[in-house]
Amino acid sequence: MTHSTGARLAGKTAIVTGGAKGIGKHYSLALAAAGARVMIADIADGKDVAAEIAAQHGADAATSFVSDVSDEDSVKALTAETMARFGKIDILINNAAVYSTLKPRAYNEWDIETWDKVMAVNVRGPYLMVRHVAPHMVKAGSGKIINIGSGTVYKGVPRMLPYVLSKGAMLAFTRSLSRELGAHGIAVNTLTPGFILSDTGLENSQHVEEERIPVRNSRAFKRDAYPEDLLGALIFLCSSDSDFVTGQSLVVDGGSANN
Ligand SMILES: NC(=O)c1ccc[n+]([C@@H]2O[C@H](COP(=O)([O-])OP(=O)(O)OC[C@H]3O[C@@H](n4cnc5c(N)ncnc54)[C@H](O)[C@@H]3O)[C@@H](O)[C@H]2O)c1
């Protein structure tokens, strides 16, 4: 099956960082289902996800590239490969982060190496992606950048200090960047998920044990959340339906955070 031209993102190309696993994999599949051609960028190999998309939507619908968002040479290579393959970049999803592998701990127990790693991937990573991808959007005079935040920022979730700080930085990044890139027709927004039961998240039983029940009880909609719950908001922020929306954080958490 190939894309129908009526699809909301027909003709668009997207990079999803961290797009091979966890929630990012769902973003990759959803963008392709909406008609976009997708570059799956991850430190993990995304070729199986690309093959799954190609089988459904045609050989040209997806490709993958193993890359590390915290490393500038790697980001440059990823950008060059995406341009070579697709000729343009309309959508950037800054989703890669150190999250599911992080063990919660007290504020004074974070070793500097872990702290720096979280900042390098979660903060420098999105910046390096924008640094190298946005110039192509500027040339085109349009683009959509979606930074993935976290509901933990609004709630001040304890025992995840460097993570919450790094995700707070996404709100600031989005706001400043939207002002710089608005003149070029580029929208910059944060998609802010609440606690999501992703397959990778479920592998870290400590997160699940500490969060699942209290989070469910804190919501207006008293149920667990899954990657599928985020996809409508993601496609909205990538599509022309959100063309006058920029600098915002769209919180998708079942009504848990009081932002
Ligand atoms: N799961 C949740 O409850 C939740 C809630 C709010 C926000 N988020 C955010 O959503 C995003 C995805 O979360 P997830 O639950 O799928 O977590 P995850 O830890 O499973 O996903 C991270 C993805 O990024 C990749 N990655 C890690 N380091 C990388 C690097 N240096 N370069 C490139 N790729 C790298 C991983 O291989 C993985 O595919 C993250 O930004 C996370 O902070 C998750």
PDB file of C-alpha atoms and ligand atoms in Angstrom:
ATOM      1  CA  MET A   1       0.000   0.000   0.000  1.00  0.00           C
ATOM      2  CA  THR A   2       1.308   3.484  -0.777  1.00  0.00           C
ATOM      3  CA  HIS A   3       0.246   6.750   0.805  1.00  0.00           C
ATOM      4  CA  SER A   4      -2.999   8.336  -0.199  1.00  0.00           C
ATOM      5  CA  THR A   5      -2.483  11.963  -1.184  1.00  0.00           C
ATOM      6  CA  GLY A   6      -5.345  12.837   1.187  1.00  0.00           C
ATOM      7  CA  ALA A   7      -3.236  11.931   4.253  1.00  0.00           C
ATOM      8  CA  ARG A   8      -2.617  14.868   6.614  1.00  0.00           C
ATOM      9  CA  LEU A   9       1.172  14.738   6.304  1.00  0.00           C
ATOM     10  CA  ALA A  10       1.371  13.639   2.651  1.00  0.00           C
ATOM     11  CA  GLY A  11       4.540  14.983   1.012  1.00  0.00           C
ATOM     12  CA  LYS A  12       6.167  15.806   4.367  1.00  0.00           C
ATOM     13  CA  THR A  13       9.390  14.343   5.730  1.00  0.00           C
ATOM     14  CA  ALA A  14      10.148  13.863   9.413  1.00  0.00           C
ATOM     15  CA  ILE A  15      13.040  12.931  11.686  1.00  0.00           C
ATOM     16  CA  VAL A  16      12.145  11.149  14.923  1.00  0.00           C
ATOM     17  CA  THR A  17      15.045  10.966  17.370  1.00  0.00           C
ATOM     18  CA  GLY A  18      14.778   7.960  19.642  1.00  0.00           C
ATOM     19  CA  GLY A  19      12.352   6.683  17.013  1.00  0.00           C
ATOM     20  CA  ALA A  20      13.322   3.023  17.166  1.00  0.00           C
ATOM     21  CA  LYS A  21      11.952   2.091  20.580  1.00  0.00           C
ATOM     22  CA  GLY A  22       9.512   3.059  23.320  1.00  0.00           C
ATOM     23  CA  ILE A  23       7.132   5.929  22.609  1.00  0.00           C
ATOM     24  CA  GLY A  24       9.325   7.132  19.721  1.00  0.00           C
ATOM     25  CA  LYS A  25       8.569   3.982  17.778  1.00  0.00           C
ATOM     26  CA  HIS A  26       4.862   4.804  18.012  1.00  0.00           C
ATOM     27  CA  TYR A  27       5.616   8.344  16.762  1.00  0.00           C
ATOM     28  CA  SER A  28       7.511   6.892  13.771  1.00  0.00           C
ATOM     29  CA  LEU A  29       4.616   4.568  12.887  1.00  0.00           C
ATOM     30  CA  ALA A  30       1.982   7.302  13.350  1.00  0.00           C
ATOM     31  CA  LEU A  31       3.830   9.857  11.213  1.00  0.00           C
ATOM     32  CA  ALA A  32       4.163   7.277   8.437  1.00  0.00           C
ATOM     33  CA  ALA A  33       0.470   6.367   8.747  1.00  0.00           C
ATOM     34  CA  ALA A  34      -0.338  10.079   8.357  1.00  0.00           C
ATOM     35  CA  GLY A  35       1.593  10.132   5.081  1.00  0.00           C
ATOM     36  CA  ALA A  36       5.043  11.435   6.078  1.00  0.00           C
ATOM     37  CA  ARG A  37       8.325   9.858   5.051  1.00  0.00           C
ATOM     38  CA  VAL A  38      10.201   9.090   8.258  1.00  0.00           C
ATOM     39  CA  MET A  39      13.869   9.004   9.255  1.00  0.00           C
ATOM     40  CA  ILE A  40      14.176   6.871  12.389  1.00  0.00           C
ATOM     41  CA  ALA A  41      17.212   8.150  14.289  1.00  0.00           C
ATOM     42  CA  ASP A  42      18.324   6.321  17.413  1.00  0.00           C
ATOM     43  CA  ILE A  43      21.354   4.865  19.167  1.00  0.00           C
ATOM     44  CA  ALA A  44      19.387   1.630  18.805  1.00  0.00           C
ATOM     45  CA  ASP A  45      19.029   0.168  15.330  1.00  0.00           C
ATOM     46  CA  GLY A  46      15.720   1.248  13.783  1.00  0.00           C
ATOM     47  CA  LYS A  47      15.872  -0.935  10.690  1.00  0.00           C
ATOM     48  CA  ASP A  48      13.082  -3.260  11.828  1.00  0.00           C
ATOM     49  CA  VAL A  49      10.754  -0.297  12.425  1.00  0.00           C
ATOM     50  CA  ALA A  50      11.709   1.122   9.019  1.00  0.00           C
ATOM     51  CA  ALA A  51      11.004  -2.262   7.424  1.00  0.00           C
ATOM     52  CA  GLU A  52       7.615  -2.453   9.187  1.00  0.00           C
ATOM     53  CA  ILE A  53       6.706   0.975   7.786  1.00  0.00           C
ATOM     54  CA  ALA A  54       8.045   0.122   4.315  1.00  0.00           C
ATOM     55  CA  ALA A  55       5.942  -3.043   4.231  1.00  0.00           C
ATOM     56  CA  GLN A  56       2.801  -1.007   4.953  1.00  0.00           C
ATOM     57  CA  HIS A  57       3.440   2.252   3.135  1.00  0.00           C
ATOM     58  CA  GLY A  58       6.070   1.573   0.447  1.00  0.00           C
ATOM     59  CA  ALA A  59       9.868   1.310   0.306  1.00  0.00           C
ATOM     60  CA  ASP A  60      10.373   5.081   0.246  1.00  0.00           C
ATOM     61  CA  ALA A  61       8.274   5.718   3.373  1.00  0.00           C
ATOM     62  CA  ALA A  62      10.976   5.196   6.002  1.00  0.00           C
ATOM     63  CA  THR A  63      14.653   4.767   6.627  1.00  0.00           C
ATOM     64  CA  SER A  64      16.814   4.522   9.719  1.00  0.00           C
ATOM     65  CA  PHE A  65      20.171   5.807  10.850  1.00  0.00           C
ATOM     66  CA  VAL A  66      22.057   4.902  14.006  1.00  0.00           C
ATOM     67  CA  SER A  67      23.104   8.163  15.628  1.00  0.00           C
ATOM     68  CA  ASP A  68      23.710   9.790  18.999  1.00  0.00           C
ATOM     69  CA  VAL A  69      21.973  13.143  19.511  1.00  0.00           C
ATOM     70  CA  SER A  70      24.553  14.229  22.082  1.00  0.00           C
ATOM     71  CA  ASP A  71      27.379  13.983  19.537  1.00  0.00           C
ATOM     72  CA  GLU A  72      27.628  16.797  17.009  1.00  0.00           C
ATOM     73  CA  ASP A  73      29.394  14.784  14.292  1.00  0.00           C
ATOM     74  CA  SER A  74      26.719  12.127  14.594  1.00  0.00           C
ATOM     75  CA  VAL A  75      23.947  14.748  14.304  1.00  0.00           C
ATOM     76  CA  LYS A  76      25.647  16.270  11.240  1.00  0.00           C
ATOM     77  CA  ALA A  77      25.853  12.838   9.617  1.00  0.00           C
ATOM     78  CA  LEU A  78      22.186  12.155  10.413  1.00  0.00           C
ATOM     79  CA  THR A  79      21.097  15.480   8.913  1.00  0.00           C
ATOM     80  CA  ALA A  80      23.191  14.924   5.777  1.00  0.00           C
ATOM     81  CA  GLU A  81      21.803  11.405   5.362  1.00  0.00           C
ATOM     82  CA  THR A  82      18.203  12.624   5.757  1.00  0.00           C
ATOM     83  CA  MET A  83      18.734  15.390   3.176  1.00  0.00           C
ATOM     84  CA  ALA A  84      20.388  12.907   0.796  1.00  0.00           C
ATOM     85  CA  ARG A  85      17.524  10.474   1.174  1.00  0.00           C
ATOM     86  CA  PHE A  86      14.489  12.788   1.319  1.00  0.00           C
ATOM     87  CA  GLY A  87      15.777  16.142  -0.045  1.00  0.00           C
ATOM     88  CA  LYS A  88      14.143  18.171   2.745  1.00  0.00           C
ATOM     89  CA  ILE A  89      13.165  18.061   6.411  1.00  0.00           C
ATOM     90  CA  ASP A  90       9.706  19.407   7.303  1.00  0.00           C
ATOM     91  CA  ILE A  91       9.291  17.952  10.799  1.00  0.00           C
ATOM     92  CA  LEU A  92      11.709  17.317  13.654  1.00  0.00           C
ATOM     93  CA  ILE A  93      10.584  15.339  16.697  1.00  0.00           C
ATOM     94  CA  ASN A  94      13.119  15.793  19.510  1.00  0.00           C
ATOM     95  CA  ASN A  95      12.117  12.668  21.408  1.00  0.00           C
ATOM     96  CA  ALA A  96      15.414  10.920  22.292  1.00  0.00           C
ATOM     97  CA  ALA A  97      16.200  11.149  25.980  1.00  0.00           C
ATOM     98  CA  VAL A  98      17.702   9.303  28.881  1.00  0.00           C
ATOM     99  CA  TYR A  99      14.534   8.276  30.672  1.00  0.00           C
ATOM    100  CA  SER A 100      13.536   4.635  31.005  1.00  0.00           C
ATOM    101  CA  THR A 101      17.054   3.535  31.984  1.00  0.00           C
ATOM    102  CA  LEU A 102      17.302   6.122  34.777  1.00  0.00           C
ATOM    103  CA  LYS A 103      16.842   4.802  38.325  1.00  0.00           C
ATOM    104  CA  PRO A 104      15.062   7.249  40.669  1.00  0.00           C
ATOM    105  CA  ARG A 105      17.178   8.468  43.610  1.00  0.00           C
ATOM    106  CA  ALA A 106      17.444  11.221  46.217  1.00  0.00           C
ATOM    107  CA  TYR A 107      18.659  14.721  45.291  1.00  0.00           C
ATOM    108  CA  ASN A 108      22.104  14.233  46.869  1.00  0.00           C
ATOM    109  CA  GLU A 109      22.771  10.812  45.386  1.00  0.00           C
ATOM    110  CA  TRP A 110      23.198  11.703  41.722  1.00  0.00           C
ATOM    111  CA  ASP A 111      26.725  11.050  40.522  1.00  0.00           C
ATOM    112  CA  ILE A 112      28.137  13.706  38.222  1.00  0.00           C
ATOM    113  CA  GLU A 113      28.610  11.288  35.338  1.00  0.00           C
ATOM    114  CA  THR A 114      24.910  10.385  35.258  1.00  0.00           C
ATOM    115  CA  TRP A 115      23.928  14.032  35.741  1.00  0.00           C
ATOM    116  CA  ASP A 116      26.090  15.130  32.781  1.00  0.00           C
ATOM    117  CA  LYS A 117      24.838  12.284  30.602  1.00  0.00           C
ATOM    118  CA  VAL A 118      21.197  13.288  31.172  1.00  0.00           C
ATOM    119  CA  MET A 119      22.000  16.902  30.270  1.00  0.00           C
ATOM    120  CA  ALA A 120      24.084  15.871  27.241  1.00  0.00           C
ATOM    121  CA  VAL A 121      21.351  13.712  25.711  1.00  0.00           C
ATOM    122  CA  ASN A 122      18.196  15.485  26.925  1.00  0.00           C
ATOM    123  CA  VAL A 123      19.276  19.123  26.522  1.00  0.00           C
ATOM    124  CA  ARG A 124      22.335  19.344  24.269  1.00  0.00           C
ATOM    125  CA  GLY A 125      20.815  16.668  22.004  1.00  0.00           C
ATOM    126  CA  PRO A 126      17.691  18.640  21.007  1.00  0.00           C
ATOM    127  CA  TYR A 127      19.846  21.741  20.596  1.00  0.00           C
ATOM    128  CA  LEU A 128      22.306  19.988  18.257  1.00  0.00           C
ATOM    129  CA  MET A 129      19.401  18.614  16.236  1.00  0.00           C
ATOM    130  CA  VAL A 130      17.929  22.096  15.839  1.00  0.00           C
ATOM    131  CA  ARG A 131      21.336  23.601  15.108  1.00  0.00           C
ATOM    132  CA  HIS A 132      21.776  21.326  12.090  1.00  0.00           C
ATOM    133  CA  VAL A 133      18.201  20.685  10.941  1.00  0.00           C
ATOM    134  CA  ALA A 134      16.596  24.131  11.327  1.00  0.00           C
ATOM    135  CA  PRO A 135      18.815  25.810   8.675  1.00  0.00           C
ATOM    136  CA  HIS A 136      17.195  23.524   6.092  1.00  0.00           C
ATOM    137  CA  MET A 137      13.752  24.584   7.357  1.00  0.00           C
ATOM    138  CA  VAL A 138      14.804  28.241   7.245  1.00  0.00           C
ATOM    139  CA  LYS A 139      15.788  27.809   3.583  1.00  0.00           C
ATOM    140  CA  ALA A 140      12.398  26.237   2.882  1.00  0.00           C
ATOM    141  CA  GLY A 141      10.562  28.955   4.852  1.00  0.00           C
ATOM    142  CA  SER A 142       8.567  26.449   6.911  1.00  0.00           C
ATOM    143  CA  GLY A 143       8.902  23.667   9.448  1.00  0.00           C
ATOM    144  CA  LYS A 144       7.578  22.074  12.610  1.00  0.00           C
ATOM    145  CA  ILE A 145       9.795  21.343  15.583  1.00  0.00           C
ATOM    146  CA  ILE A 146       8.282  19.329  18.404  1.00  0.00           C
ATOM    147  CA  ASN A 147      10.297  19.013  21.601  1.00  0.00           C
ATOM    148  CA  ILE A 148       9.151  16.243  23.920  1.00  0.00           C
ATOM    149  CA  GLY A 149       8.741  17.520  27.481  1.00  0.00           C
ATOM    150  CA  SER A 150       7.326  15.790  30.536  1.00  0.00           C
ATOM    151  CA  GLY A 151       4.468  16.305  32.969  1.00  0.00           C
ATOM    152  CA  THR A 152       7.018  15.789  35.768  1.00  0.00           C
ATOM    153  CA  VAL A 153       8.033  19.447  35.252  1.00  0.00           C
ATOM    154  CA  TYR A 154       4.593  20.836  36.160  1.00  0.00           C
ATOM    155  CA  LYS A 155       4.249  18.494  39.107  1.00  0.00           C
ATOM    156  CA  GLY A 156       7.811  18.770  40.458  1.00  0.00           C
ATOM    157  CA  VAL A 157       8.120  15.002  40.623  1.00  0.00           C
ATOM    158  CA  PRO A 158      10.763  14.017  43.230  1.00  0.00           C
ATOM    159  CA  ARG A 159      13.665  11.539  42.903  1.00  0.00           C
ATOM    160  CA  MET A 160      14.276  12.286  39.215  1.00  0.00           C
ATOM    161  CA  LEU A 161      16.002  15.652  39.599  1.00  0.00           C
ATOM    162  CA  PRO A 162      18.321  15.796  36.546  1.00  0.00           C
ATOM    163  CA  TYR A 163      15.572  14.365  34.357  1.00  0.00           C
ATOM    164  CA  VAL A 164      12.918  16.840  35.512  1.00  0.00           C
ATOM    165  CA  LEU A 165      15.416  19.689  35.122  1.00  0.00           C
ATOM    166  CA  SER A 166      16.309  18.555  31.592  1.00  0.00           C
ATOM    167  CA  LYS A 167      12.628  18.434  30.633  1.00  0.00           C
ATOM    168  CA  GLY A 168      12.013  21.862  32.196  1.00  0.00           C
ATOM    169  CA  ALA A 169      14.712  23.053  29.815  1.00  0.00           C
ATOM    170  CA  MET A 170      12.529  21.897  26.905  1.00  0.00           C
ATOM    171  CA  LEU A 171       9.854  24.437  27.885  1.00  0.00           C
ATOM    172  CA  ALA A 172      12.459  27.231  27.919  1.00  0.00           C
ATOM    173  CA  PHE A 173      14.058  25.962  24.695  1.00  0.00           C
ATOM    174  CA  THR A 174      10.677  25.914  22.946  1.00  0.00           C
ATOM    175  CA  ARG A 175       9.758  29.417  24.056  1.00  0.00           C
ATOM    176  CA  SER A 176      13.033  31.103  23.083  1.00  0.00           C
ATOM    177  CA  LEU A 177      13.408  29.175  19.857  1.00  0.00           C
ATOM    178  CA  SER A 178       9.842  29.919  18.739  1.00  0.00           C
ATOM    179  CA  ARG A 179      10.735  33.636  18.853  1.00  0.00           C
ATOM    180  CA  GLU A 180      13.899  33.122  16.797  1.00  0.00           C
ATOM    181  CA  LEU A 181      12.364  30.864  14.184  1.00  0.00           C
ATOM    182  CA  GLY A 182       8.899  32.422  13.860  1.00  0.00           C
ATOM    183  CA  ALA A 183      10.142  34.887  11.245  1.00  0.00           C
ATOM    184  CA  HIS A 184      11.063  31.893   9.087  1.00  0.00           C
ATOM    185  CA  GLY A 185       7.643  30.268   9.303  1.00  0.00           C
ATOM    186  CA  ILE A 186       8.841  27.549  11.650  1.00  0.00           C
ATOM    187  CA  ALA A 187       6.625  26.457  14.557  1.00  0.00           C
ATOM    188  CA  VAL A 188       8.286  25.217  17.741  1.00  0.00           C
ATOM    189  CA  ASN A 189       6.144  23.498  20.374  1.00  0.00           C
ATOM    190  CA  THR A 190       6.518  21.102  23.282  1.00  0.00           C
ATOM    191  CA  LEU A 191       4.440  17.954  23.441  1.00  0.00           C
ATOM    192  CA  THR A 192       4.240  17.114  27.138  1.00  0.00           C
ATOM    193  CA  PRO A 193       3.206  13.566  28.015  1.00  0.00           C
ATOM    194  CA  GLY A 194       2.156  12.454  31.460  1.00  0.00           C
ATOM    195  CA  PHE A 195       3.315   9.060  32.760  1.00  0.00           C
ATOM    196  CA  ILE A 196       3.034   6.649  29.838  1.00  0.00           C
ATOM    197  CA  LEU A 197       3.208   2.872  30.011  1.00  0.00           C
ATOM    198  CA  SER A 198       5.553   2.323  27.089  1.00  0.00           C
ATOM    199  CA  ASP A 199       7.228  -1.035  26.518  1.00  0.00           C
ATOM    200  CA  THR A 200      10.644   0.401  27.472  1.00  0.00           C
ATOM    201  CA  GLY A 201       9.176   2.158  30.527  1.00  0.00           C
ATOM    202  CA  LEU A 202       7.642  -1.118  31.707  1.00  0.00           C
ATOM    203  CA  GLU A 203      11.123  -2.684  31.653  1.00  0.00           C
ATOM    204  CA  ASN A 204      12.082  -0.317  34.489  1.00  0.00           C
ATOM    205  CA  SER A 205       9.934  -1.763  37.231  1.00  0.00           C
ATOM    206  CA  GLN A 206      10.988   0.900  39.771  1.00  0.00           C
ATOM    207  CA  HIS A 207       9.361   3.696  37.727  1.00  0.00           C
ATOM    208  CA  VAL A 208       6.208   1.677  37.318  1.00  0.00           C
ATOM    209  CA  GLU A 209       5.983   0.707  40.981  1.00  0.00           C
ATOM    210  CA  GLU A 210       6.550   4.283  42.194  1.00  0.00           C
ATOM    211  CA  GLU A 211       4.362   6.054  39.657  1.00  0.00           C
ATOM    212  CA  ARG A 212       1.550   3.975  38.259  1.00  0.00           C
ATOM    213  CA  ILE A 213      -1.097   4.027  40.982  1.00  0.00           C
ATOM    214  CA  PRO A 214      -0.470   7.556  42.364  1.00  0.00           C
ATOM    215  CA  VAL A 215      -0.432   9.006  38.830  1.00  0.00           C
ATOM    216  CA  ARG A 216      -3.637   7.221  37.880  1.00  0.00           C
ATOM    217  CA  ASN A 217      -5.339   8.596  41.002  1.00  0.00           C
ATOM    218  CA  SER A 218      -4.081  12.139  40.253  1.00  0.00           C
ATOM    219  CA  ARG A 219      -5.788  12.243  36.853  1.00  0.00           C
ATOM    220  CA  ALA A 220      -9.174  13.590  35.879  1.00  0.00           C
ATOM    221  CA  PHE A 221      -9.389  10.509  33.646  1.00  0.00           C
ATOM    222  CA  LYS A 222      -8.554   7.740  36.136  1.00  0.00           C
ATOM    223  CA  ARG A 223      -6.776   5.261  33.919  1.00  0.00           C
ATOM    224  CA  ASP A 224      -3.300   4.302  32.699  1.00  0.00           C
ATOM    225  CA  ALA A 225      -1.917   6.048  29.631  1.00  0.00           C
ATOM    226  CA  TYR A 226      -0.277   4.416  26.616  1.00  0.00           C
ATOM    227  CA  PRO A 227       1.770   5.742  23.657  1.00  0.00           C
ATOM    228  CA  GLU A 228      -1.401   5.720  21.527  1.00  0.00           C
ATOM    229  CA  ASP A 229      -2.835   8.460  23.764  1.00  0.00           C
ATOM    230  CA  LEU A 230      -0.195  10.895  22.447  1.00  0.00           C
ATOM    231  CA  LEU A 231      -0.565  10.354  18.728  1.00  0.00           C
ATOM    232  CA  GLY A 232      -3.476  12.700  17.988  1.00  0.00           C
ATOM    233  CA  ALA A 233      -1.661  15.598  19.667  1.00  0.00           C
ATOM    234  CA  LEU A 234       1.567  14.737  17.865  1.00  0.00           C
ATOM    235  CA  ILE A 235      -0.038  14.731  14.414  1.00  0.00           C
ATOM    236  CA  PHE A 236      -1.910  17.958  15.242  1.00  0.00           C
ATOM    237  CA  LEU A 237       1.388  19.706  16.097  1.00  0.00           C
ATOM    238  CA  CYS A 238       2.994  18.371  12.881  1.00  0.00           C
ATOM    239  CA  SER A 239       0.115  19.283  10.580  1.00  0.00           C
ATOM    240  CA  SER A 240      -1.199  22.524   9.097  1.00  0.00           C
ATOM    241  CA  ASP A 241      -4.055  22.348  11.640  1.00  0.00           C
ATOM    242  CA  SER A 242      -1.636  23.932  14.154  1.00  0.00           C
ATOM    243  CA  ASP A 243      -0.103  26.529  11.819  1.00  0.00           C
ATOM    244  CA  PHE A 244      -0.747  29.487  14.194  1.00  0.00           C
ATOM    245  CA  VAL A 245       0.388  27.596  17.303  1.00  0.00           C
ATOM    246  CA  THR A 246       3.970  28.140  18.456  1.00  0.00           C
ATOM    247  CA  GLY A 247       5.954  28.392  21.691  1.00  0.00           C
ATOM    248  CA  GLN A 248       3.364  26.264  23.534  1.00  0.00           C
ATOM    249  CA  SER A 249       3.354  23.151  25.666  1.00  0.00           C
ATOM    250  CA  LEU A 250       0.509  20.770  24.901  1.00  0.00           C
ATOM    251  CA  VAL A 251       0.044  18.616  28.007  1.00  0.00           C
ATOM    252  CA  VAL A 252      -1.414  15.167  27.317  1.00  0.00           C
ATOM    253  CA  ASP A 253      -1.738  13.578  30.744  1.00  0.00           C
ATOM    254  CA  GLY A 254      -5.403  12.825  31.397  1.00  0.00           C
ATOM    255  CA  GLY A 255      -5.755  16.019  33.446  1.00  0.00           C
ATOM    256  CA  SER A 256      -3.096  15.308  36.068  1.00  0.00           C
ATOM    257  CA  ALA A 257      -0.907  18.437  36.105  1.00  0.00           C
ATOM    258  CA  ASN A 258      -2.238  21.826  37.218  1.00  0.00           C
ATOM    259  CA  ASN A 259      -0.206  23.937  34.831  1.00  0.00           C
TER     260      ASN A 259
HETATM  261  N1  LIG B   1       7.329   7.126  29.304  1.00  0.00           N
HETATM  262  C1  LIG B   1       6.871   8.185  29.967  1.00  0.00           C
HETATM  263  O1  LIG B   1       6.130   8.070  30.942  1.00  0.00           O
HETATM  264  C2  LIG B   1       7.240   9.573  29.530  1.00  0.00           C
HETATM  265  C3  LIG B   1       6.534  10.639  30.100  1.00  0.00           C
HETATM  266  C4  LIG B   1       6.850  11.942  29.723  1.00  0.00           C
HETATM  267  C5  LIG B   1       7.832  12.142  28.777  1.00  0.00           C
HETATM  268  N2  LIG B   1       8.504  11.073  28.228  1.00  0.00           N
HETATM  269  C6  LIG B   1       9.509  11.376  27.218  1.00  0.00           C
HETATM  270  O2  LIG B   1       9.158  10.742  26.015  1.00  0.00           O
HETATM  271  C7  LIG B   1      10.333  10.359  25.308  1.00  0.00           C
HETATM  272  C8  LIG B   1      10.325   8.867  25.042  1.00  0.00           C
HETATM  273  O3  LIG B   1      10.158   8.184  26.265  1.00  0.00           O
HETATM  274  P1  LIG B   1      10.193   6.598  26.391  1.00  0.00           P
HETATM  275  O4  LIG B   1       9.298   6.243  27.511  1.00  0.00           O
HETATM  276  O5  LIG B   1       9.965   5.970  25.072  1.00  0.00           O
HETATM  277  O6  LIG B   1      11.683   6.438  26.930  1.00  0.00           O
HETATM  278  P2  LIG B   1      12.889   5.566  26.417  1.00  0.00           P
HETATM  279  O7  LIG B   1      13.989   5.784  27.404  1.00  0.00           O
HETATM  280  O8  LIG B   1      12.462   4.199  26.187  1.00  0.00           O
HETATM  281  O9  LIG B   1      13.182   6.186  24.995  1.00  0.00           O
HETATM  282  C9  LIG B   1      14.257   6.887  24.656  1.00  0.00           C
HETATM  283  C10 LIG B   1      14.633   6.570  23.213  1.00  0.00           C
HETATM  284  O10 LIG B   1      15.745   7.402  22.918  1.00  0.00           O
HETATM  285  C11 LIG B   1      16.827   6.602  22.478  1.00  0.00           C
HETATM  286  N3  LIG B   1      18.059   7.247  22.894  1.00  0.00           N
HETATM  287  C12 LIG B   1      18.609   7.293  24.141  1.00  0.00           C
HETATM  288  N4  LIG B   1      19.755   8.000  24.114  1.00  0.00           N
HETATM  289  C13 LIG B   1      19.936   8.410  22.833  1.00  0.00           C
HETATM  290  C14 LIG B   1      20.933   9.177  22.173  1.00  0.00           C
HETATM  291  N5  LIG B   1      22.012   9.647  22.842  1.00  0.00           N
HETATM  292  N6  LIG B   1      20.792   9.445  20.846  1.00  0.00           N
HETATM  293  C15 LIG B   1      19.726   8.957  20.158  1.00  0.00           C
HETATM  294  N7  LIG B   1      18.765   8.204  20.723  1.00  0.00           N
HETATM  295  C16 LIG B   1      18.867   7.943  22.042  1.00  0.00           C
HETATM  296  C17 LIG B   1      16.607   5.230  23.115  1.00  0.00           C
HETATM  297  O11 LIG B   1      17.307   4.200  22.402  1.00  0.00           O
HETATM  298  C18 LIG B   1      15.092   5.113  23.028  1.00  0.00           C
HETATM  299  O12 LIG B   1      14.687   4.641  21.749  1.00  0.00           O
HETATM  300  C19 LIG B   1      11.504  10.829  26.160  1.00  0.00           C
HETATM  301  O13 LIG B   1      11.877  12.130  25.746  1.00  0.00           O
HETATM  302  C20 LIG B   1      10.902  10.888  27.545  1.00  0.00           C
HETATM  303  O14 LIG B   1      11.607  11.771  28.370  1.00  0.00           O
HETATM  304  C21 LIG B   1       8.235   9.807  28.586  1.00  0.00           C
END
